[in-house]
mmCIF file of C-alpha atoms in Angstrom:
data_model
loop_
_atom_site.group_PDB
_atom_site.id
_atom_site.type_symbol
_atom_site.label_atom_id
_atom_site.label_comp_id
_atom_site.label_asym_id
_atom_site.label_seq_id
_atom_site.Cartn_x
_atom_site.Cartn_y
_atom_site.Cartn_z
ATOM 1 C CA UNK A 14 -8.270 -75.342 47.650
ATOM 2 C CA UNK A 15 -8.185 -74.816 44.089
ATOM 3 C CA UNK A 16 -11.635 -75.905 41.841
ATOM 4 C CA UNK A 17 -13.381 -74.461 44.945
ATOM 5 C CA UNK A 18 -13.007 -71.172 43.954
ATOM 6 C CA UNK A 19 -16.072 -71.227 42.141
ATOM 7 C CA UNK A 20 -14.077 -70.311 37.966
ATOM 8 C CA UNK A 21 -14.192 -66.691 38.644
ATOM 9 C CA UNK A 22 -10.291 -64.757 39.467
ATOM 10 C CA UNK A 23 -11.492 -62.986 42.310
ATOM 11 C CA UNK A 24 -9.782 -64.023 45.736
ATOM 12 C CA UNK A 25 -12.820 -63.944 49.066
ATOM 13 C CA UNK A 26 -10.278 -64.245 52.186
ATOM 14 C CA UNK A 27 -10.787 -67.197 54.450
ATOM 15 C CA UNK A 28 -11.847 -65.998 57.481
ATOM 16 C CA UNK A 29 -9.354 -63.558 58.823
ATOM 17 C CA UNK A 30 -8.243 -61.499 62.960
ATOM 18 C CA UNK A 31 -6.774 -59.222 62.148
ATOM 19 C CA UNK A 32 -8.851 -56.737 60.903
ATOM 20 C CA UNK A 33 -10.309 -56.728 64.310
ATOM 21 C CA UNK A 34 -7.431 -56.291 66.649
ATOM 22 C CA UNK A 35 -6.249 -53.583 63.847
ATOM 23 C CA UNK A 36 -9.306 -51.504 65.411
ATOM 24 C CA UNK A 37 -8.630 -52.853 68.614
ATOM 25 C CA UNK A 38 -5.551 -51.848 68.729
ATOM 26 C CA UNK A 39 -5.832 -48.231 67.089
ATOM 27 C CA UNK A 40 -8.399 -46.902 69.659
ATOM 28 C CA UNK A 41 -6.267 -48.839 72.514
ATOM 29 C CA UNK A 42 -3.609 -46.422 70.095
ATOM 30 C CA UNK A 43 -5.971 -43.066 70.494
ATOM 31 C CA UNK A 44 -6.734 -43.477 73.504
ATOM 32 C CA UNK A 45 -3.198 -44.063 74.841
ATOM 33 C CA UNK A 46 -2.062 -40.692 73.109
ATOM 34 C CA UNK A 47 -4.794 -38.915 75.637
ATOM 35 C CA UNK A 48 -4.121 -40.879 78.649
ATOM 36 C CA UNK A 49 0.447 -40.139 77.919
ATOM 37 C CA UNK A 50 -1.229 -35.802 77.317
ATOM 38 C CA UNK A 51 -2.870 -36.064 80.465
ATOM 39 C CA UNK A 52 -1.439 -37.926 82.807
ATOM 40 C CA UNK A 53 2.249 -38.096 81.622
ATOM 41 C CA UNK A 54 1.730 -41.798 81.930
ATOM 42 C CA UNK A 55 3.484 -44.249 78.560
ATOM 43 C CA UNK A 56 1.165 -48.148 79.930
ATOM 44 C CA UNK A 57 -1.228 -47.465 77.033
ATOM 45 C CA UNK A 58 0.365 -46.297 74.151
ATOM 46 C CA UNK A 59 2.242 -48.386 74.641
ATOM 47 C CA UNK A 60 -0.106 -51.303 74.796
ATOM 48 C CA UNK A 61 -1.694 -49.549 71.910
ATOM 49 C CA UNK A 62 1.485 -50.258 69.902
ATOM 50 C CA UNK A 63 1.690 -52.687 69.750
ATOM 51 C CA UNK A 64 -1.280 -54.124 69.662
ATOM 52 C CA UNK A 65 -0.737 -52.585 65.562
ATOM 53 C CA UNK A 66 2.268 -53.505 65.140
ATOM 54 C CA UNK A 67 1.498 -57.331 65.857
ATOM 55 C CA UNK A 68 -1.429 -56.776 63.566
ATOM 56 C CA UNK A 69 0.715 -54.924 60.598
ATOM 57 C CA UNK A 70 3.489 -57.607 60.797
ATOM 58 C CA UNK A 71 0.412 -60.405 60.641
ATOM 59 C CA UNK A 72 -1.530 -59.431 58.856
ATOM 60 C CA UNK A 73 0.442 -58.190 55.782
ATOM 61 C CA UNK A 74 2.605 -62.026 56.076
ATOM 62 C CA UNK A 75 -1.007 -63.747 55.368
ATOM 63 C CA UNK A 76 -1.737 -61.519 52.685
ATOM 64 C CA UNK A 77 2.496 -62.405 51.057
ATOM 65 C CA UNK A 78 1.821 -66.603 51.900
ATOM 66 C CA UNK A 79 -1.894 -66.014 49.857
ATOM 67 C CA UNK A 80 0.257 -64.117 46.982
ATOM 68 C CA UNK A 81 2.931 -65.859 47.300
ATOM 69 C CA UNK A 82 2.821 -69.375 48.217
ATOM 70 C CA UNK A 83 -0.912 -69.916 47.494
ATOM 71 C CA UNK A 84 -0.126 -67.857 43.918
ATOM 72 C CA UNK A 85 -4.069 -66.873 44.147
ATOM 73 C CA UNK A 86 -3.339 -63.025 43.445
ATOM 74 C CA UNK A 87 -4.685 -63.588 39.656
ATOM 75 C CA UNK A 88 -4.646 -60.620 37.792
ATOM 76 C CA UNK A 89 -7.777 -59.221 38.081
ATOM 77 C CA UNK A 90 -6.834 -59.275 41.631
ATOM 78 C CA UNK A 91 -3.116 -57.619 40.971
ATOM 79 C CA UNK A 92 -4.914 -54.591 38.894
ATOM 80 C CA UNK A 93 -7.507 -54.549 42.249
ATOM 81 C CA UNK A 94 -4.247 -53.215 44.470
ATOM 82 C CA UNK A 95 -2.899 -51.531 42.373
ATOM 83 C CA UNK A 96 -6.692 -49.536 42.068
ATOM 84 C CA UNK A 97 -6.090 -49.281 46.527
ATOM 85 C CA UNK A 98 -2.663 -48.370 46.140
ATOM 86 C CA UNK A 99 -3.487 -45.754 44.073
ATOM 87 C CA UNK A 100 -6.175 -44.252 45.641
ATOM 88 C CA UNK A 101 -4.094 -44.657 48.854
ATOM 89 C CA UNK A 102 -1.138 -42.576 47.693
ATOM 90 C CA UNK A 103 -4.177 -40.142 46.666
ATOM 91 C CA UNK A 104 -5.844 -39.810 50.086
ATOM 92 C CA UNK A 105 -1.488 -38.591 51.611
ATOM 93 C CA UNK A 106 -2.014 -36.386 49.296
ATOM 94 C CA UNK A 107 -4.656 -34.794 50.778
ATOM 95 C CA UNK A 108 -3.218 -34.576 54.066
ATOM 96 C CA UNK A 109 -0.301 -33.269 52.812
ATOM 97 C CA UNK A 110 -2.186 -30.419 51.171
ATOM 98 C CA UNK A 111 -4.034 -29.545 53.898
ATOM 99 C CA UNK A 112 -0.757 -28.747 56.339
ATOM 100 C CA UNK A 113 1.100 -26.190 52.347
ATOM 101 C CA UNK A 114 -2.626 -24.969 52.782
ATOM 102 C CA UNK A 115 -2.300 -24.361 56.305
ATOM 103 C CA UNK A 116 1.730 -22.409 55.058
ATOM 104 C CA UNK A 117 0.028 -20.959 52.628
ATOM 105 C CA UNK A 118 -2.596 -19.514 54.731
ATOM 106 C CA UNK A 119 -0.115 -17.881 56.701
ATOM 107 C CA UNK A 120 2.787 -17.410 54.384
ATOM 108 C CA UNK A 121 0.718 -15.592 51.438
ATOM 109 C CA UNK A 122 -0.410 -12.502 53.720
ATOM 110 C CA UNK A 123 1.558 -13.013 57.339
ATOM 111 C CA UNK A 124 -0.490 -11.269 61.087
ATOM 112 C CA UNK A 125 1.083 -8.013 61.592
ATOM 113 C CA UNK A 126 2.162 -10.319 64.782
ATOM 114 C CA UNK A 127 4.841 -11.524 62.856
ATOM 115 C CA UNK A 128 6.117 -8.670 61.662
ATOM 116 C CA UNK A 129 3.529 -8.741 58.347
ATOM 117 C CA UNK A 130 6.735 -10.703 56.316
ATOM 118 C CA UNK A 131 7.507 -14.118 56.161
ATOM 119 C CA UNK A 132 9.480 -15.947 57.394
ATOM 120 C CA UNK A 133 7.937 -13.772 60.705
ATOM 121 C CA UNK A 134 10.552 -11.697 62.214
ATOM 122 C CA UNK A 135 13.779 -12.678 64.036
ATOM 123 C CA UNK A 136 12.176 -15.808 62.985
ATOM 124 C CA UNK A 137 16.334 -18.139 61.603
ATOM 125 C CA UNK A 138 15.854 -20.155 58.703
ATOM 126 C CA UNK A 139 17.972 -23.021 57.137
ATOM 127 C CA UNK A 140 19.592 -21.929 54.271
ATOM 128 C CA UNK A 141 17.977 -24.154 51.392
ATOM 129 C CA UNK A 142 21.299 -23.812 49.788
ATOM 130 C CA UNK A 143 23.259 -25.610 52.316
ATOM 131 C CA UNK A 144 21.443 -29.423 54.684
ATOM 132 C CA UNK A 145 18.220 -29.073 53.167
ATOM 133 C CA UNK A 146 19.685 -29.916 48.694
ATOM 134 C CA UNK A 147 22.237 -32.151 50.267
ATOM 135 C CA UNK A 148 18.674 -33.858 51.059
ATOM 136 C CA UNK A 149 17.327 -32.915 47.669
ATOM 137 C CA UNK A 150 20.058 -34.495 45.656
ATOM 138 C CA UNK A 151 19.591 -38.112 48.508
ATOM 139 C CA UNK A 152 16.136 -38.241 47.680
ATOM 140 C CA UNK A 153 15.647 -38.001 44.133
ATOM 141 C CA UNK A 154 19.022 -40.437 43.026
ATOM 142 C CA UNK A 155 17.470 -42.549 46.131
ATOM 143 C CA UNK A 156 14.100 -42.413 43.194
ATOM 144 C CA UNK A 157 16.860 -43.269 40.441
ATOM 145 C CA UNK A 158 18.599 -45.917 41.997
ATOM 146 C CA UNK A 159 14.270 -48.061 42.606
ATOM 147 C CA UNK A 160 13.664 -47.462 39.260
ATOM 148 C CA UNK A 161 17.237 -49.362 38.937
ATOM 149 C CA UNK A 162 15.327 -52.062 40.614
ATOM 150 C CA UNK A 163 12.209 -52.034 38.613
ATOM 151 C CA UNK A 164 13.724 -52.055 35.191
ATOM 152 C CA UNK A 165 16.285 -54.757 36.777
ATOM 153 C CA UNK A 166 13.459 -56.807 37.836
ATOM 154 C CA UNK A 167 11.815 -57.007 34.842
ATOM 155 C CA UNK A 168 14.677 -57.654 32.846
ATOM 156 C CA UNK A 169 15.533 -61.003 35.428
ATOM 157 C CA UNK A 170 18.811 -58.629 36.805
ATOM 158 C CA UNK A 171 18.595 -60.318 40.174
ATOM 159 C CA UNK A 172 22.430 -59.276 41.152
ATOM 160 C CA UNK A 173 21.567 -55.753 39.857
ATOM 161 C CA UNK A 174 17.971 -55.897 41.061
ATOM 162 C CA UNK A 175 19.093 -56.201 44.944
ATOM 163 C CA UNK A 176 21.690 -53.948 44.889
ATOM 164 C CA UNK A 177 19.917 -50.938 42.835
ATOM 165 C CA UNK A 178 17.211 -51.462 45.956
ATOM 166 C CA UNK A 179 20.443 -51.913 48.381
ATOM 167 C CA UNK A 180 21.416 -48.780 47.461
ATOM 168 C CA UNK A 181 17.559 -46.975 48.041
ATOM 169 C CA UNK A 182 17.222 -47.597 51.390
ATOM 170 C CA UNK A 183 20.429 -46.900 52.482
ATOM 171 C CA UNK A 184 19.968 -43.547 51.037
ATOM 172 C CA UNK A 185 16.390 -43.307 52.871
ATOM 173 C CA UNK A 186 18.727 -44.155 55.818
ATOM 174 C CA UNK A 187 21.041 -41.563 54.979
ATOM 175 C CA UNK A 188 17.790 -39.279 54.339
ATOM 176 C CA UNK A 189 17.116 -39.733 57.935
ATOM 177 C CA UNK A 190 19.465 -39.429 60.176
ATOM 178 C CA UNK A 191 20.538 -35.840 57.857
ATOM 179 C CA UNK A 192 17.405 -34.001 58.471
ATOM 180 C CA UNK A 193 17.416 -35.140 62.154
ATOM 181 C CA UNK A 194 19.933 -34.187 63.127
ATOM 182 C CA UNK A 195 18.369 -30.133 61.226
ATOM 183 C CA UNK A 196 16.363 -31.124 63.653
ATOM 184 C CA UNK A 197 18.754 -30.767 66.453
ATOM 185 C CA UNK A 198 20.393 -28.353 65.713
ATOM 186 C CA UNK A 199 17.243 -25.852 64.525
ATOM 187 C CA UNK A 200 17.201 -22.200 66.043
ATOM 188 C CA UNK A 201 14.030 -22.676 65.850
ATOM 189 C CA UNK A 202 11.343 -25.222 67.802
ATOM 190 C CA UNK A 203 7.596 -26.034 66.764
ATOM 191 C CA UNK A 204 6.643 -24.294 69.716
ATOM 192 C CA UNK A 205 7.812 -20.803 67.985
ATOM 193 C CA UNK A 206 5.231 -19.048 65.937
ATOM 194 C CA UNK A 207 3.250 -20.324 62.926
ATOM 195 C CA UNK A 208 6.535 -20.132 61.355
ATOM 196 C CA UNK A 209 7.829 -22.929 63.701
ATOM 197 C CA UNK A 210 4.182 -25.191 63.594
ATOM 198 C CA UNK A 211 3.899 -24.868 59.981
ATOM 199 C CA UNK A 212 7.776 -26.025 59.336
ATOM 200 C CA UNK A 213 7.735 -29.278 62.203
ATOM 201 C CA UNK A 214 3.775 -30.134 61.050
ATOM 202 C CA UNK A 215 5.072 -30.663 57.511
ATOM 203 C CA UNK A 216 8.931 -31.699 57.784
ATOM 204 C CA UNK A 217 7.900 -33.855 60.701
ATOM 205 C CA UNK A 218 4.029 -35.560 58.870
ATOM 206 C CA UNK A 219 6.743 -36.061 55.609
ATOM 207 C CA UNK A 220 10.160 -37.275 57.644
ATOM 208 C CA UNK A 221 7.194 -40.207 59.131
ATOM 209 C CA UNK A 222 6.721 -40.570 55.053
ATOM 210 C CA UNK A 223 9.667 -42.025 54.205
ATOM 211 C CA UNK A 224 10.397 -43.429 56.816
ATOM 212 C CA UNK A 225 7.604 -45.815 57.322
ATOM 213 C CA UNK A 226 8.873 -45.783 52.797
ATOM 214 C CA UNK A 227 11.590 -46.892 53.999
ATOM 215 C CA UNK A 228 10.464 -50.163 56.270
ATOM 216 C CA UNK A 229 7.961 -51.233 53.290
ATOM 217 C CA UNK A 230 10.980 -50.572 51.086
ATOM 218 C CA UNK A 231 13.586 -52.991 53.676
ATOM 219 C CA UNK A 232 10.559 -55.094 53.266
ATOM 220 C CA UNK A 233 10.296 -55.366 49.413
ATOM 221 C CA UNK A 234 14.511 -56.266 49.907
ATOM 222 C CA UNK A 235 13.881 -59.476 51.935
ATOM 223 C CA UNK A 236 11.711 -60.941 50.488
ATOM 224 C CA UNK A 237 13.189 -59.811 46.920
ATOM 225 C CA UNK A 238 15.787 -62.116 49.457
ATOM 226 C CA UNK A 239 13.829 -64.446 50.106
ATOM 227 C CA UNK A 240 12.948 -65.216 46.035
ATOM 228 C CA UNK A 241 8.960 -63.404 46.292
ATOM 229 C CA UNK A 242 8.850 -62.260 43.197
ATOM 230 C CA UNK A 243 8.700 -62.836 39.725
ATOM 231 C CA UNK A 244 10.114 -60.442 36.488
ATOM 232 C CA UNK A 245 6.153 -60.135 35.839
ATOM 233 C CA UNK A 246 4.534 -60.470 39.157
ATOM 234 C CA UNK A 247 6.124 -58.361 41.874
ATOM 235 C CA UNK A 248 3.629 -55.050 42.671
ATOM 236 C CA UNK A 249 4.155 -55.916 46.458
ATOM 237 C CA UNK A 250 7.893 -53.592 45.253
ATOM 238 C CA UNK A 251 5.909 -51.647 43.237
ATOM 239 C CA UNK A 252 4.177 -50.168 45.799
ATOM 240 C CA UNK A 253 6.326 -49.724 48.113
ATOM 241 C CA UNK A 254 8.196 -48.164 44.315
ATOM 242 C CA UNK A 255 4.591 -45.517 44.130
ATOM 243 C CA UNK A 256 5.187 -44.379 47.875
ATOM 244 C CA UNK A 257 9.123 -43.854 47.318
ATOM 245 C CA UNK A 258 8.305 -41.134 44.259
ATOM 246 C CA UNK A 259 4.836 -40.057 46.699
ATOM 247 C CA UNK A 260 7.754 -39.121 49.213
ATOM 248 C CA UNK A 261 10.361 -37.573 47.070
ATOM 249 C CA UNK A 262 7.643 -35.114 45.645
ATOM 250 C CA UNK A 263 6.137 -34.197 49.230
ATOM 251 C CA UNK A 264 9.820 -33.385 49.459
ATOM 252 C CA UNK A 265 10.097 -31.385 46.347
ATOM 253 C CA UNK A 266 7.740 -29.193 47.816
ATOM 254 C CA UNK A 267 8.432 -28.847 50.698
ATOM 255 C CA UNK A 268 12.009 -28.059 49.503
ATOM 256 C CA UNK A 269 10.738 -25.836 46.329
ATOM 257 C CA UNK A 270 8.077 -23.340 48.954
ATOM 258 C CA UNK A 271 8.657 -24.178 53.061
ATOM 259 C CA UNK A 272 12.543 -24.168 52.504
ATOM 260 C CA UNK A 273 13.221 -22.030 49.319
ATOM 261 C CA UNK A 274 9.848 -20.167 48.568
ATOM 262 C CA UNK A 275 9.504 -18.883 52.728
ATOM 263 C CA UNK A 276 13.598 -18.381 53.271
ATOM 264 C CA UNK B 15 19.637 -59.773 74.894
ATOM 265 C CA UNK B 16 19.987 -57.281 72.208
ATOM 266 C CA UNK B 17 23.078 -57.815 70.852
ATOM 267 C CA UNK B 18 22.422 -61.725 70.206
ATOM 268 C CA UNK B 19 19.622 -60.776 68.552
ATOM 269 C CA UNK B 20 22.274 -58.649 65.839
ATOM 270 C CA UNK B 21 24.133 -60.943 65.798
ATOM 271 C CA UNK B 22 21.230 -63.819 64.748
ATOM 272 C CA UNK B 23 19.820 -60.757 62.136
ATOM 273 C CA UNK B 24 22.626 -59.992 60.642
ATOM 274 C CA UNK B 25 23.953 -63.675 60.390
ATOM 275 C CA UNK B 26 21.215 -64.805 59.008
ATOM 276 C CA UNK B 27 20.711 -61.976 56.894
ATOM 277 C CA UNK B 28 24.041 -62.261 55.130
ATOM 278 C CA UNK B 29 23.480 -66.418 54.256
ATOM 279 C CA UNK B 30 21.258 -66.248 51.723
ATOM 280 C CA UNK B 31 23.515 -63.607 50.386
ATOM 281 C CA UNK B 32 26.743 -65.496 50.632
ATOM 282 C CA UNK B 33 25.168 -68.431 49.948
ATOM 283 C CA UNK B 34 23.798 -66.959 46.296
ATOM 284 C CA UNK B 35 26.887 -65.563 45.128
ATOM 285 C CA UNK B 36 29.056 -68.617 46.284
ATOM 286 C CA UNK B 37 26.808 -70.520 44.063
ATOM 287 C CA UNK B 38 26.305 -68.788 40.682
ATOM 288 C CA UNK B 39 28.556 -65.248 41.268
ATOM 289 C CA UNK B 40 26.781 -62.580 41.394
ATOM 290 C CA UNK B 41 27.255 -60.889 38.290
ATOM 291 C CA UNK B 42 24.628 -63.256 36.613
ATOM 292 C CA UNK B 43 22.000 -64.380 39.279
ATOM 293 C CA UNK B 44 18.325 -63.808 37.088
ATOM 294 C CA UNK B 45 14.969 -63.524 39.075
ATOM 295 C CA UNK B 46 13.644 -66.652 38.929
ATOM 296 C CA UNK B 47 11.456 -67.922 35.351
ATOM 297 C CA UNK B 48 7.784 -66.647 35.564
ATOM 298 C CA UNK B 49 5.651 -70.243 34.568
ATOM 299 C CA UNK B 50 7.797 -72.050 37.544
ATOM 300 C CA UNK B 51 7.858 -69.309 40.440
ATOM 301 C CA UNK B 52 3.530 -68.756 40.104
ATOM 302 C CA UNK B 53 0.882 -71.534 41.892
ATOM 303 C CA UNK B 54 -2.241 -71.897 42.613
ATOM 304 C CA UNK B 55 -5.023 -69.873 40.534
ATOM 305 C CA UNK B 56 -2.795 -68.284 39.645
ATOM 306 C CA UNK B 57 -0.316 -70.110 37.213
ATOM 307 C CA UNK B 58 -3.255 -72.198 35.715
ATOM 308 C CA UNK B 59 -4.901 -68.401 34.713
ATOM 309 C CA UNK B 60 -1.122 -68.029 33.389
ATOM 310 C CA UNK B 61 -1.225 -71.368 32.166
ATOM 311 C CA UNK B 62 -4.409 -70.019 30.249
ATOM 312 C CA UNK B 63 -3.113 -67.391 28.402
ATOM 313 C CA UNK B 64 0.114 -68.823 27.361
ATOM 314 C CA UNK B 65 -2.542 -71.821 25.631
ATOM 315 C CA UNK B 66 -3.881 -69.588 23.678
ATOM 316 C CA UNK B 67 -7.305 -68.894 26.060
ATOM 317 C CA UNK B 68 -7.375 -65.732 26.575
ATOM 318 C CA UNK B 69 -10.247 -65.099 28.301
ATOM 319 C CA UNK B 70 -9.876 -68.517 31.055
ATOM 320 C CA UNK B 71 -12.654 -67.918 33.732
ATOM 321 C CA UNK B 72 -15.370 -66.693 30.610
ATOM 322 C CA UNK B 73 -16.040 -62.808 32.273
ATOM 323 C CA UNK B 74 -15.148 -61.096 29.091
ATOM 324 C CA UNK B 75 -19.346 -60.391 27.124
ATOM 325 C CA UNK B 76 -20.029 -63.151 24.244
ATOM 326 C CA UNK B 77 -21.405 -62.675 20.658
ATOM 327 C CA UNK B 78 -24.533 -63.828 20.190
ATOM 328 C CA UNK B 79 -25.126 -66.271 17.804
ATOM 329 C CA UNK B 80 -27.570 -66.595 15.934
ATOM 330 C CA UNK B 81 -30.469 -67.053 18.748
ATOM 331 C CA UNK B 82 -33.143 -69.002 17.253
ATOM 332 C CA UNK B 83 -34.461 -72.410 19.192
ATOM 333 C CA UNK B 84 -32.656 -74.806 16.721
ATOM 334 C CA UNK B 85 -29.029 -72.072 17.213
ATOM 335 C CA UNK B 86 -29.590 -70.459 20.973
ATOM 336 C CA UNK B 87 -25.830 -68.812 21.804
ATOM 337 C CA UNK B 88 -24.603 -70.948 23.352
ATOM 338 C CA UNK B 89 -23.883 -69.932 26.933
ATOM 339 C CA UNK B 90 -20.563 -72.026 29.061
ATOM 340 C CA UNK B 91 -21.563 -72.378 33.657
ATOM 341 C CA UNK B 92 -20.166 -74.967 35.531
ATOM 342 C CA UNK B 93 -22.443 -75.421 37.799
ATOM 343 C CA UNK B 94 -26.073 -75.295 36.638
ATOM 344 C CA UNK B 95 -27.249 -71.873 36.508
ATOM 345 C CA UNK B 96 -26.402 -68.871 35.268
ATOM 346 C CA UNK B 97 -26.862 -65.912 34.810
ATOM 347 C CA UNK B 98 -27.325 -63.523 31.532
ATOM 348 C CA UNK B 99 -27.356 -60.534 30.715
ATOM 349 C CA UNK B 100 -29.214 -59.857 27.043
ATOM 350 C CA UNK B 101 -28.292 -56.428 25.375
ATOM 351 C CA UNK B 102 -31.147 -56.898 23.429
ATOM 352 C CA UNK B 103 -30.443 -54.698 20.662
ATOM 353 C CA UNK B 104 -27.076 -52.755 20.127
ATOM 354 C CA UNK B 105 -27.725 -49.961 21.319
ATOM 355 C CA UNK B 106 -30.167 -50.736 23.926
ATOM 356 C CA UNK B 107 -30.238 -48.242 27.218
ATOM 357 C CA UNK B 108 -30.522 -51.444 30.118
ATOM 358 C CA UNK B 109 -29.482 -54.612 29.794
ATOM 359 C CA UNK B 110 -32.328 -57.308 30.368
ATOM 360 C CA UNK B 111 -31.376 -60.056 32.953
ATOM 361 C CA UNK B 112 -32.481 -63.703 33.044
ATOM 362 C CA UNK B 113 -31.519 -67.012 34.767
ATOM 363 C CA UNK B 114 -30.564 -69.880 32.281
ATOM 364 C CA UNK B 115 -30.577 -73.526 33.806
ATOM 365 C CA UNK B 116 -28.853 -76.828 32.379
ATOM 366 C CA UNK B 117 -30.754 -78.841 29.951
ATOM 367 C CA UNK B 118 -33.670 -75.693 30.127
ATOM 368 C CA UNK B 119 -32.649 -73.071 27.542
ATOM 369 C CA UNK B 120 -34.266 -69.895 27.764
ATOM 370 C CA UNK B 121 -35.540 -66.896 25.707
ATOM 371 C CA UNK B 122 -35.071 -63.549 25.622
ATOM 372 C CA UNK B 123 -38.170 -61.226 25.248
ATOM 373 C CA UNK B 124 -36.674 -60.280 22.895
ATOM 374 C CA UNK B 125 -36.746 -63.782 21.064
ATOM 375 C CA UNK B 126 -33.162 -64.784 21.187
ATOM 376 C CA UNK B 127 -33.191 -68.188 22.807
ATOM 377 C CA UNK B 128 -29.916 -68.695 24.829
ATOM 378 C CA UNK B 129 -28.540 -72.237 26.562
ATOM 379 C CA UNK B 130 -26.437 -73.138 28.863
ATOM 380 C CA UNK B 131 -22.500 -75.932 28.162
ATOM 381 C CA UNK B 132 -20.555 -77.343 30.774
ATOM 382 C CA UNK B 133 -17.233 -75.385 31.096
ATOM 383 C CA UNK B 134 -15.037 -77.539 33.625
ATOM 384 C CA UNK B 135 -13.995 -74.648 36.679
ATOM 385 C CA UNK B 136 -10.013 -74.100 35.991
#
């Protein structure tokens, strides 16, 4: 297998069914969503979820096999993956930009129907110096601990890497629990005029990204425990850390503009 | 069923942690040595860089030799032919691409000679 690489550093992947199953899966997922919306039937949606989750598990498992166990990730491959992750995070930035655009469109020049004021008439907003401030502290601290993990990894400190990554994941879960409690305790819903829409769309997608980031970090934790990383080659973890910092930055924008400026 | 899964996960998740702490003491567990840890093509690349070869895949731009018929620029290749891009003058805006075959030295239109030499793949 090694001698067949034609003397280049690139990884020409072996045949894989996961792109196809992924395409079938997401198609089933969105069709299932439509079936749920119109006919209140969850079956197709559940099937879509299942196919997508199986695809994700197997595809990323194969990537771990190709990199850690087969050594196919040369420096050039790692650089390509870095660019890929950066471009993906850029696309997510634009995704959130659209929700912030909607928020500013409605809040900078409030309509007569909501009282030409922001927050709109009768909306009781969250006090930014209570739970949202706690959430901000939690996420910033998790940014510190994930950086601690990275430095531990690079400085050969396996045990501190485990401890700090565990704390990071715990903080992420803590954020999600507290935010869902806030959602239950909110005095307004997504249906409550444009305020509710912009608030829950922006914070809701952010919460989803926190959960995704936490899962990514957790997978890195499992891989770390199984000695997949060395002190110079641990791009899977770096990608998770970049994603986590992105999630943190989005929250800071949310906190400052939606919670604080918008109160 | 769920509680059974939980039991299995908990037992296995703690096992590695407990084993590693018992084996070496939590405070001084190190990351694996990157040379020992690497395998396959990645390891070959690392070994090559360690032994001073910073271009194991011959991807860097070559410095031209004299380029006469008796002293051609030697182009390493593991195969029977390689594409060569001749930058004829220092500030040329176009690259002149040509195939160079084994045992068949070839001349670019600017007058520079190239010759393939063997190289074992990494």
